[in-house]
Amino acid sequence: MSSPNDFIGIANLPNQRHKIVSRKGAHFTIMVVGESGAGKTTFINTLFAALMREYQNEDKRFQKQLERTVEIEIIRAEIEEKGFNVQLTIIDTPGFGDYVNNSDCWVPIVEFIDEQHLNYMKQERKANRRNIDDMRVHACLYFIQPTGHTLKPLDIEVMKQLGSRVNLIPVIAKADTITRADLTAFKNRILDCIKFHNINVFCPPIESDDEDTTRRNTAIANAMPYAVIGSEQDVVTPDGRRVKGRQYLWGVAEVENEEHCDFKKLRNLLIRTHMDSLISTTEEVHYEDYRANRLTKEGRTDDDPQVRARKLFDAKMKEEEEALRKRFTEQVRTEESKFRKWEQELIDERDRLNKDLEAEHSAVQALKAEIEALKSPVQSRSPRK
Ligand SMILES: Nc1nc2c(ncn2[C@@H]2O[C@H](COP(=O)(O)OP(=O)(O)OP(=O)(O)O)[C@@H](O)[C@H]2O)c(=O)[nH]1
Ligand SMILES: [Mg+2]
């Protein structure tokens, strides 16, 4: 039986962020950034293939042509499960690093991010805020090539710019091209470099009321930077499974095998376990920083009565949301424990049936032995010639 942790559950969202999900559907935006040829577009296609499979949506519109990406491209999809829906937006950006002078390559990307904050701010100021088009970036995946010793100066520069604006998640591309031991050492050097240069990266929260979740969150947090394999191809493993992966003479590098890469952990972090905290840090930290800076530039401060009223309203909404969230978390927990109990009962029943089967099997064996025993004296008693 597959464990409840094996599938992505948008239905888990009440656990995360009830208000957004039920009132207007959650807006969730992921952006990919990094050197040209790092595998960003392939990763997007792989992620969509995985999501569309999970949601039994055969829509092939999301498959992007694998050519060099030359402009910022926006792909949208709606994923829905049991009445909860998420408006998923993925932003693919042109890779950089091909030119002699790459020093300002990140400017259009950073401008795009700021523009989304500004758009949101303008819409939020309007009288009618019912249909706000929210494309603030909640997770920015930065693709690191697995070829260097550690982060390159260009990576450091771009990551600093991104980390001060959005939830930055470092990703090691093409994990199939590096050995496990080299990957571990590479990850450690990258983490040291991030620390040394004070780059702000997203830290997935670990603490939770239940032990299983804390354990799972710890595994997710410890895997950063996430090593991924991207592939649009279905390949057949030596033991006959058809999987997304890359075929080599020595075997298959599987996208969703946790022994091979961290794709599954990253996908879970984004879509399942930490969507909530990615959305809330975007709103409460990154967007707030942008808003405060912008207001200061416009010569307005939080003493402004309009700004104060807005803050008061936000605080009230947050309180309401918190109460709803608690109620929902409790409900989900009750359902979960019922489910676990039912699952345990099924396991016990299966064990009991297995034991019965074994007993029956032994009885049959005993009978067979008896028959054999009865046959042999008959044979030995047959008249000699
Ligand atoms: N070995 C290996 N190759 C990969 C992987 N992901 C992508 N590639 C290959 O790398 C090449 C470039 O992939 P893209 O997805 O186009 O790279 P990109 O980052 O979108 O490049 P730009 O659009 O130029 O920025 C393609 O030939 C992919 O097949 C991977 O995980 N492992
Ligand atoms: Mg591309």
Short mmCIF file of C-alpha atoms and ligand atoms in Angstrom, two decimals:
data_model
loop_
_atom_site.label_atom_id
_atom_site.label_comp_id
_atom_site.label_asym_id
_atom_site.label_seq_id
_atom_site.Cartn_x
_atom_site.Cartn_y
_atom_site.Cartn_z
CA MET A 1 0.00 0.00 0.00
CA SER A 2 1.36 3.42 -0.87
CA SER A 3 1.90 5.65 2.11
CA PRO A 4 -0.05 8.90 2.31
CA ASN A 5 3.28 10.68 1.96
CA ASP A 6 3.85 9.28 -1.49
CA PHE A 7 1.55 11.57 -3.44
CA ILE A 8 1.47 15.29 -3.82
CA GLY A 9 -1.62 16.54 -2.12
CA ILE A 10 -3.03 19.87 -2.98
CA ALA A 11 -5.80 18.73 -0.66
CA ASN A 12 -3.20 19.18 2.06
CA LEU A 13 -3.36 22.87 1.47
CA PRO A 14 -6.03 23.57 4.08
CA ASN A 15 -3.29 22.52 6.41
CA GLN A 16 -1.13 25.24 4.96
CA ARG A 17 -3.12 28.24 3.98
CA HIS A 18 -6.82 27.98 4.09
CA LYS A 19 -7.88 31.53 3.36
CA ILE A 20 -6.02 31.92 0.12
CA VAL A 21 -6.92 28.52 -1.16
CA SER A 22 -10.62 28.55 -0.48
CA ARG A 23 -11.49 32.15 -1.17
CA LYS A 24 -9.70 32.80 -4.39
CA GLY A 25 -7.38 29.90 -5.11
CA ALA A 26 -3.71 30.24 -4.19
CA HIS A 27 -1.45 32.05 -6.61
CA PHE A 28 1.91 30.38 -6.62
CA THR A 29 4.78 31.45 -8.82
CA ILE A 30 8.09 29.71 -9.39
CA MET A 31 10.95 31.25 -11.38
CA VAL A 32 14.05 29.55 -12.76
CA VAL A 33 17.31 31.44 -13.24
CA GLY A 34 20.85 30.39 -14.16
CA GLU A 35 23.48 29.94 -16.82
CA SER A 36 22.53 29.08 -20.37
CA GLY A 37 22.27 25.33 -20.94
CA ALA A 38 22.04 24.51 -17.23
CA GLY A 39 18.76 22.63 -17.78
CA LYS A 40 16.14 25.16 -16.61
CA THR A 41 13.62 24.56 -19.39
CA THR A 42 14.12 20.79 -19.14
CA PHE A 43 13.47 21.01 -15.38
CA ILE A 44 10.21 22.92 -15.98
CA ASN A 45 9.05 20.28 -18.46
CA THR A 46 9.99 17.51 -16.01
CA LEU A 47 8.14 19.21 -13.16
CA PHE A 48 5.03 19.75 -15.27
CA ALA A 49 5.11 16.16 -16.52
CA ALA A 50 5.23 15.00 -12.89
CA LEU A 51 2.44 17.34 -11.78
CA MET A 52 0.18 16.63 -14.73
CA ARG A 53 0.62 12.90 -14.09
CA GLU A 54 -0.25 13.36 -10.42
CA TYR A 55 -3.39 15.27 -11.33
CA GLN A 56 -4.27 12.91 -14.20
CA ASN A 57 -4.28 15.86 -16.54
CA GLU A 58 -3.18 14.81 -19.97
CA ASP A 59 -2.85 18.40 -21.18
CA LYS A 60 0.30 18.59 -23.26
CA ARG A 61 0.27 22.39 -23.71
CA PHE A 62 2.84 22.77 -20.99
CA GLN A 63 5.58 20.98 -22.89
CA LYS A 64 8.01 23.68 -23.98
CA GLN A 65 10.24 23.36 -27.01
CA LEU A 66 13.77 22.67 -25.89
CA GLU A 67 15.56 25.52 -27.59
CA ARG A 68 17.61 28.26 -26.13
CA THR A 69 15.29 30.47 -24.10
CA VAL A 70 15.67 34.02 -25.39
CA GLU A 71 13.08 35.94 -23.40
CA ILE A 72 11.22 35.69 -20.12
CA GLU A 73 8.44 33.14 -20.68
CA ILE A 74 5.41 32.62 -18.51
CA ILE A 75 3.64 29.28 -18.29
CA ARG A 76 0.45 28.97 -16.30
CA ALA A 77 -1.51 25.99 -15.15
CA GLU A 78 -4.22 25.35 -12.67
CA ILE A 79 -3.93 22.33 -10.48
CA GLU A 80 -6.93 21.21 -8.55
CA GLU A 81 -7.61 18.44 -6.13
CA LYS A 82 -10.80 17.88 -4.18
CA GLY A 83 -12.03 21.38 -4.79
CA PHE A 84 -8.86 23.24 -3.83
CA ASN A 85 -7.08 24.93 -6.62
CA VAL A 86 -3.71 26.54 -7.13
CA GLN A 87 -2.96 28.90 -9.96
CA LEU A 88 0.54 27.82 -10.73
CA THR A 89 2.79 30.12 -12.75
CA ILE A 90 6.26 29.14 -13.85
CA ILE A 91 8.61 31.77 -15.21
CA ASP A 92 11.41 30.58 -17.46
CA THR A 93 14.24 33.07 -18.01
CA PRO A 94 16.97 33.23 -20.64
CA GLY A 95 20.22 31.77 -19.40
CA PHE A 96 23.29 33.93 -19.10
CA GLY A 97 27.01 33.40 -19.09
CA ASP A 98 27.58 33.23 -22.85
CA TYR A 99 29.04 36.68 -23.31
CA VAL A 100 32.42 38.21 -22.54
CA ASN A 101 30.75 40.79 -20.35
CA ASN A 102 28.02 39.21 -18.23
CA SER A 103 28.11 41.75 -15.45
CA ASP A 104 24.56 43.10 -15.95
CA CYS A 105 22.92 39.93 -17.19
CA TRP A 106 20.75 39.72 -14.09
CA VAL A 107 19.23 43.22 -14.47
CA PRO A 108 16.16 42.24 -16.60
CA ILE A 109 15.38 39.37 -14.21
CA VAL A 110 15.59 41.55 -11.11
CA GLU A 111 13.54 44.25 -12.84
CA PHE A 112 10.89 41.66 -13.65
CA ILE A 113 10.71 40.61 -9.99
CA ASP A 114 10.43 44.21 -8.77
CA GLU A 115 7.80 44.94 -11.40
CA GLN A 116 5.59 42.15 -10.04
CA HIS A 117 5.83 43.65 -6.55
CA LEU A 118 4.97 47.06 -7.94
CA ASN A 119 2.02 45.71 -9.96
CA TYR A 120 0.65 44.05 -6.86
CA MET A 121 1.11 47.20 -4.81
CA LYS A 122 -0.75 49.29 -7.39
CA GLN A 123 -3.63 46.81 -7.56
CA GLU A 124 -3.77 46.63 -3.79
CA ARG A 125 -4.27 50.38 -3.58
CA LYS A 126 -7.32 50.25 -5.83
CA ALA A 127 -10.85 50.37 -4.41
CA ASN A 128 -11.75 47.02 -5.97
CA ARG A 129 -9.20 44.46 -4.92
CA ARG A 130 -11.24 41.42 -5.77
CA ASN A 131 -9.42 40.29 -8.90
CA ILE A 132 -5.81 41.07 -8.16
CA ASP A 133 -3.47 39.43 -10.65
CA ASP A 134 -0.66 38.30 -8.40
CA MET A 135 2.57 37.26 -10.09
CA ARG A 136 4.95 37.95 -7.24
CA VAL A 137 7.66 35.30 -7.35
CA HIS A 138 7.36 32.94 -4.38
CA ALA A 139 10.29 30.67 -5.17
CA CYS A 140 13.28 31.45 -7.33
CA LEU A 141 15.32 28.38 -8.27
CA TYR A 142 18.90 29.28 -9.07
CA PHE A 143 20.58 26.64 -11.27
CA ILE A 144 24.25 25.97 -10.52
CA GLN A 145 26.30 24.04 -13.10
CA PRO A 146 27.91 20.93 -11.57
CA THR A 147 31.19 21.61 -13.35
CA GLY A 148 33.04 24.21 -11.27
CA HIS A 149 34.77 23.98 -7.90
CA THR A 150 32.17 26.10 -6.12
CA LEU A 151 30.00 29.14 -6.97
CA LYS A 152 31.43 31.36 -9.70
CA PRO A 153 31.73 35.14 -9.12
CA LEU A 154 28.76 35.63 -11.49
CA ASP A 155 26.65 33.15 -9.48
CA ILE A 156 27.51 35.01 -6.28
CA GLU A 157 26.57 38.37 -7.77
CA VAL A 158 23.24 37.16 -9.20
CA MET A 159 22.33 35.15 -6.09
CA LYS A 160 22.94 38.18 -3.87
CA GLN A 161 20.61 40.28 -6.00
CA LEU A 162 17.93 37.61 -6.03
CA GLY A 163 18.24 36.63 -2.36
CA SER A 164 17.49 40.16 -1.21
CA ARG A 165 14.22 40.18 -3.18
CA VAL A 166 12.72 36.69 -3.24
CA ASN A 167 12.91 33.24 -1.64
CA LEU A 168 16.05 31.94 -3.27
CA ILE A 169 16.49 28.18 -3.60
CA PRO A 170 19.86 26.96 -4.92
CA VAL A 171 19.70 23.96 -7.24
CA ILE A 172 22.54 21.86 -8.64
CA ALA A 173 21.75 21.01 -12.25
CA LYS A 174 22.46 17.71 -14.05
CA ALA A 175 23.10 15.63 -10.94
CA ASP A 176 23.55 12.59 -13.20
CA THR A 177 26.88 13.97 -14.45
CA ILE A 178 28.61 13.95 -11.05
CA THR A 179 29.42 11.08 -8.68
CA ARG A 180 27.72 10.86 -5.29
CA ALA A 181 30.91 11.61 -3.38
CA ASP A 182 31.75 14.60 -5.58
CA LEU A 183 28.18 15.84 -5.22
CA THR A 184 28.35 15.80 -1.41
CA ALA A 185 31.65 17.71 -1.45
CA PHE A 186 30.27 20.18 -4.04
CA LYS A 187 27.15 20.77 -1.92
CA ASN A 188 29.30 21.52 1.14
CA ARG A 189 31.51 23.96 -0.75
CA ILE A 190 28.44 25.77 -2.08
CA LEU A 191 26.92 26.03 1.40
CA ASP A 192 30.23 27.44 2.74
CA CYS A 193 30.34 29.95 -0.09
CA ILE A 194 26.71 31.02 0.52
CA LYS A 195 27.52 31.56 4.18
CA PHE A 196 30.79 33.37 3.51
CA HIS A 197 29.17 35.82 1.07
CA ASN A 198 26.10 36.32 3.23
CA ILE A 199 23.73 35.27 0.47
CA ASN A 200 20.17 35.16 1.64
CA VAL A 201 18.62 31.77 0.81
CA PHE A 202 15.26 30.32 1.77
CA CYS A 203 15.45 28.17 4.92
CA PRO A 204 12.57 25.69 4.97
CA PRO A 205 11.03 25.68 8.47
CA ILE A 206 11.56 22.40 10.31
CA GLU A 207 9.60 22.56 13.55
CA SER A 208 6.19 20.90 13.65
CA ASP A 209 3.86 19.44 16.27
CA ASP A 210 4.23 15.93 14.96
CA GLU A 211 7.44 13.93 14.80
CA ASP A 212 6.99 12.56 11.28
CA THR A 213 6.60 16.03 9.80
CA THR A 214 9.62 17.33 11.70
CA ARG A 215 11.69 14.39 10.42
CA ARG A 216 10.52 14.94 6.84
CA ASN A 217 11.14 18.71 7.05
CA THR A 218 14.65 18.08 8.42
CA ALA A 219 15.44 15.79 5.47
CA ILE A 220 14.17 18.45 3.05
CA ALA A 221 16.15 21.26 4.73
CA ASN A 222 19.35 19.18 4.87
CA ALA A 223 19.24 18.37 1.16
CA MET A 224 19.80 22.00 0.11
CA PRO A 225 21.24 22.85 -2.44
CA TYR A 226 18.93 20.45 -4.29
CA ALA A 227 20.62 18.29 -6.89
CA VAL A 228 18.22 17.58 -9.77
CA ILE A 229 18.06 15.49 -12.90
CA GLY A 230 15.81 16.79 -15.65
CA SER A 231 14.47 14.59 -18.42
CA GLU A 232 11.50 14.45 -20.72
CA GLN A 233 12.26 10.89 -21.76
CA ASP A 234 10.64 7.73 -20.43
CA VAL A 235 13.30 5.07 -20.01
CA VAL A 236 13.16 1.46 -18.82
CA THR A 237 15.20 0.48 -15.77
CA PRO A 238 17.10 -2.85 -15.63
CA ASP A 239 14.30 -4.21 -13.38
CA GLY A 240 11.68 -3.28 -15.99
CA ARG A 241 10.12 -0.10 -14.58
CA ARG A 242 9.23 2.72 -17.01
CA VAL A 243 10.41 5.99 -15.44
CA LYS A 244 11.45 9.54 -16.33
CA GLY A 245 15.21 9.46 -16.49
CA ARG A 246 18.43 9.43 -18.47
CA GLN A 247 19.76 6.25 -20.02
CA TYR A 248 23.46 5.43 -19.77
CA LEU A 249 25.56 2.38 -20.60
CA TRP A 250 25.89 1.74 -16.87
CA GLY A 251 22.15 2.04 -16.22
CA VAL A 252 19.48 4.65 -15.67
CA ALA A 253 19.63 7.93 -13.73
CA GLU A 254 16.09 8.27 -12.42
CA VAL A 255 14.47 11.69 -11.86
CA GLU A 256 12.23 10.56 -9.01
CA ASN A 257 14.63 8.19 -7.28
CA GLU A 258 15.83 9.74 -4.02
CA GLU A 259 19.03 7.70 -4.23
CA HIS A 260 19.82 9.44 -7.53
CA CYS A 261 18.83 13.07 -6.90
CA ASP A 262 16.72 15.49 -4.83
CA PHE A 263 14.02 16.18 -7.48
CA LYS A 264 11.28 14.63 -5.35
CA LYS A 265 12.31 16.57 -2.24
CA LEU A 266 12.39 19.84 -4.19
CA ARG A 267 9.02 19.14 -5.81
CA ASN A 268 7.51 18.34 -2.42
CA LEU A 269 9.02 21.47 -0.89
CA LEU A 270 7.51 23.62 -3.64
CA ILE A 271 4.11 22.06 -4.15
CA ARG A 272 3.34 20.20 -1.00
CA THR A 273 5.14 20.86 2.22
CA HIS A 274 6.40 24.45 2.11
CA MET A 275 4.14 26.29 -0.34
CA ASP A 276 2.60 27.92 2.70
CA SER A 277 5.83 29.33 4.11
CA LEU A 278 7.07 30.38 0.64
CA ILE A 279 3.87 32.39 0.19
CA SER A 280 3.95 33.91 3.67
CA THR A 281 7.65 34.91 3.57
CA THR A 282 7.04 36.51 0.19
CA GLU A 283 4.17 38.53 1.60
CA GLU A 284 5.54 39.29 5.03
CA VAL A 285 9.25 39.76 4.30
CA HIS A 286 10.05 40.36 0.64
CA TYR A 287 6.93 42.23 -0.43
CA GLU A 288 6.91 44.21 2.86
CA ASP A 289 10.55 45.25 2.26
CA TYR A 290 9.73 46.32 -1.28
CA ARG A 291 6.62 48.21 -0.16
CA ALA A 292 8.41 50.01 2.68
CA ASN A 293 11.28 51.04 0.37
CA ARG A 294 8.88 52.21 -2.29
CA LEU A 295 6.83 54.26 0.18
CA THR A 296 9.99 55.86 1.55
CA LYS A 297 10.99 56.75 -2.00
CA GLU A 298 7.55 58.25 -2.59
CA GLY A 299 8.05 60.31 0.58
CA ARG A 300 5.38 58.46 2.56
CA THR A 301 5.90 56.58 5.79
CA ASP A 302 3.88 54.24 7.95
CA ASP A 303 2.57 57.30 9.83
CA ASP A 304 0.46 58.09 6.80
CA PRO A 305 -3.21 57.49 7.88
CA GLN A 306 -3.91 55.49 4.69
CA VAL A 307 -0.92 53.25 5.31
CA ARG A 308 -1.87 52.86 8.99
CA ALA A 309 -5.44 51.87 8.13
CA ARG A 310 -4.13 49.34 5.64
CA LYS A 311 -1.79 47.84 8.23
CA LEU A 312 -4.62 47.57 10.76
CA PHE A 313 -6.80 45.82 8.20
CA ASP A 314 -3.97 43.42 7.31
CA ALA A 315 -3.39 42.57 10.98
CA LYS A 316 -7.10 41.79 11.43
CA MET A 317 -7.15 39.60 8.34
CA LYS A 318 -4.08 37.78 9.58
CA GLU A 319 -5.68 37.07 12.94
CA GLU A 320 -8.80 35.73 11.24
CA GLU A 321 -6.69 33.63 8.94
CA GLU A 322 -4.68 32.22 11.82
CA ALA A 323 -7.86 31.11 13.63
CA LEU A 324 -9.21 29.43 10.48
CA ARG A 325 -5.91 27.78 9.88
CA LYS A 326 -5.80 26.33 13.39
CA ARG A 327 -9.31 24.92 13.02
CA PHE A 328 -8.43 23.33 9.73
CA THR A 329 -5.15 21.90 10.97
CA GLU A 330 -7.04 20.21 13.80
CA GLN A 331 -9.62 18.77 11.40
CA VAL A 332 -6.96 17.49 9.04
CA ARG A 333 -5.05 15.95 11.94
CA THR A 334 -8.17 14.10 13.14
CA GLU A 335 -8.81 12.79 9.63
CA GLU A 336 -5.20 11.78 9.33
CA SER A 337 -5.22 9.81 12.57
CA LYS A 338 -8.46 8.06 11.47
CA PHE A 339 -6.76 7.19 8.22
CA ARG A 340 -3.65 5.85 10.00
CA LYS A 341 -5.85 3.69 12.25
CA TRP A 342 -7.72 2.33 9.25
CA GLU A 343 -4.43 1.69 7.48
CA GLN A 344 -3.09 -0.17 10.53
CA GLU A 345 -6.26 -2.29 10.65
CA LEU A 346 -5.77 -3.21 7.00
CA ILE A 347 -2.15 -4.15 7.67
CA ASP A 348 -3.20 -6.31 10.66
CA GLU A 349 -5.91 -7.96 8.55
CA ARG A 350 -3.39 -8.63 5.78
CA ASP A 351 -0.96 -10.15 8.32
CA ARG A 352 -3.72 -12.32 9.75
CA LEU A 353 -4.72 -13.54 6.27
CA ASN A 354 -1.08 -14.23 5.46
CA LYS A 355 -0.77 -16.32 8.61
CA ASP A 356 -3.95 -18.24 7.69
CA LEU A 357 -2.54 -18.80 4.24
CA GLU A 358 0.71 -20.06 5.70
CA ALA A 359 -1.21 -22.45 8.01
CA GLU A 360 -3.24 -23.73 5.05
CA HIS A 361 -0.06 -24.11 3.06
CA SER A 362 1.59 -26.13 5.86
CA ALA A 363 -1.52 -28.32 6.13
CA VAL A 364 -1.42 -29.00 2.38
CA GLN A 365 2.28 -29.81 2.61
CA ALA A 366 1.62 -32.19 5.51
CA LEU A 367 -1.15 -33.91 3.55
CA LYS A 368 1.12 -34.23 0.53
CA ALA A 369 3.82 -35.78 2.73
CA GLU A 370 1.25 -38.19 4.14
CA ILE A 371 0.17 -39.21 0.64
CA GLU A 372 3.81 -39.74 -0.35
CA ALA A 373 4.35 -41.83 2.77
CA LEU A 374 1.29 -43.92 1.96
CA LYS A 375 2.41 -44.42 -1.64
CA SER A 376 5.92 -45.63 -0.88
CA PRO A 377 5.04 -48.77 1.22
CA VAL A 378 2.56 -49.73 -1.53
CA GLN A 379 5.34 -49.56 -4.07
CA SER A 380 7.73 -51.50 -1.86
CA ARG A 381 5.02 -54.09 -1.24
CA SER A 382 4.55 -54.73 -5.02
CA PRO A 383 5.40 -58.35 -5.94
CA ARG A 384 9.00 -59.08 -6.93
CA LYS A 385 9.64 -60.70 -10.26
N1 LIG B 1 22.83 15.12 -18.38
C1 LIG B 1 21.87 15.97 -18.23
N2 LIG B 1 21.54 16.83 -19.22
C2 LIG B 1 20.52 17.69 -19.03
C3 LIG B 1 19.79 17.73 -17.82
N3 LIG B 1 18.84 18.69 -17.91
C4 LIG B 1 18.97 19.22 -19.16
N4 LIG B 1 19.97 18.64 -19.83
C5 LIG B 1 20.42 18.92 -21.20
O1 LIG B 1 21.06 20.19 -21.22
C6 LIG B 1 20.76 20.88 -22.42
C7 LIG B 1 20.23 22.28 -22.13
O2 LIG B 1 19.01 22.16 -21.47
P1 LIG B 1 17.95 23.37 -21.39
O3 LIG B 1 16.84 22.89 -20.53
O4 LIG B 1 17.59 23.89 -22.73
O5 LIG B 1 18.81 24.48 -20.65
P2 LIG B 1 18.37 25.97 -20.25
O6 LIG B 1 18.93 26.22 -18.89
O7 LIG B 1 16.91 26.15 -20.41
O8 LIG B 1 19.17 26.84 -21.32
P3 LIG B 1 18.82 28.35 -21.82
O9 LIG B 1 17.41 28.31 -22.32
O10 LIG B 1 19.83 28.64 -22.88
O11 LIG B 1 18.99 29.23 -20.64
C8 LIG B 1 19.79 20.00 -23.20
O12 LIG B 1 20.50 19.28 -24.16
C9 LIG B 1 19.23 19.07 -22.14
O13 LIG B 1 18.85 17.81 -22.67
C10 LIG B 1 20.16 16.80 -16.77
O14 LIG B 1 19.60 16.77 -15.67
N5 LIG B 1 21.20 15.97 -17.03
MG MG B 2 15.78 27.43 -21.52
#
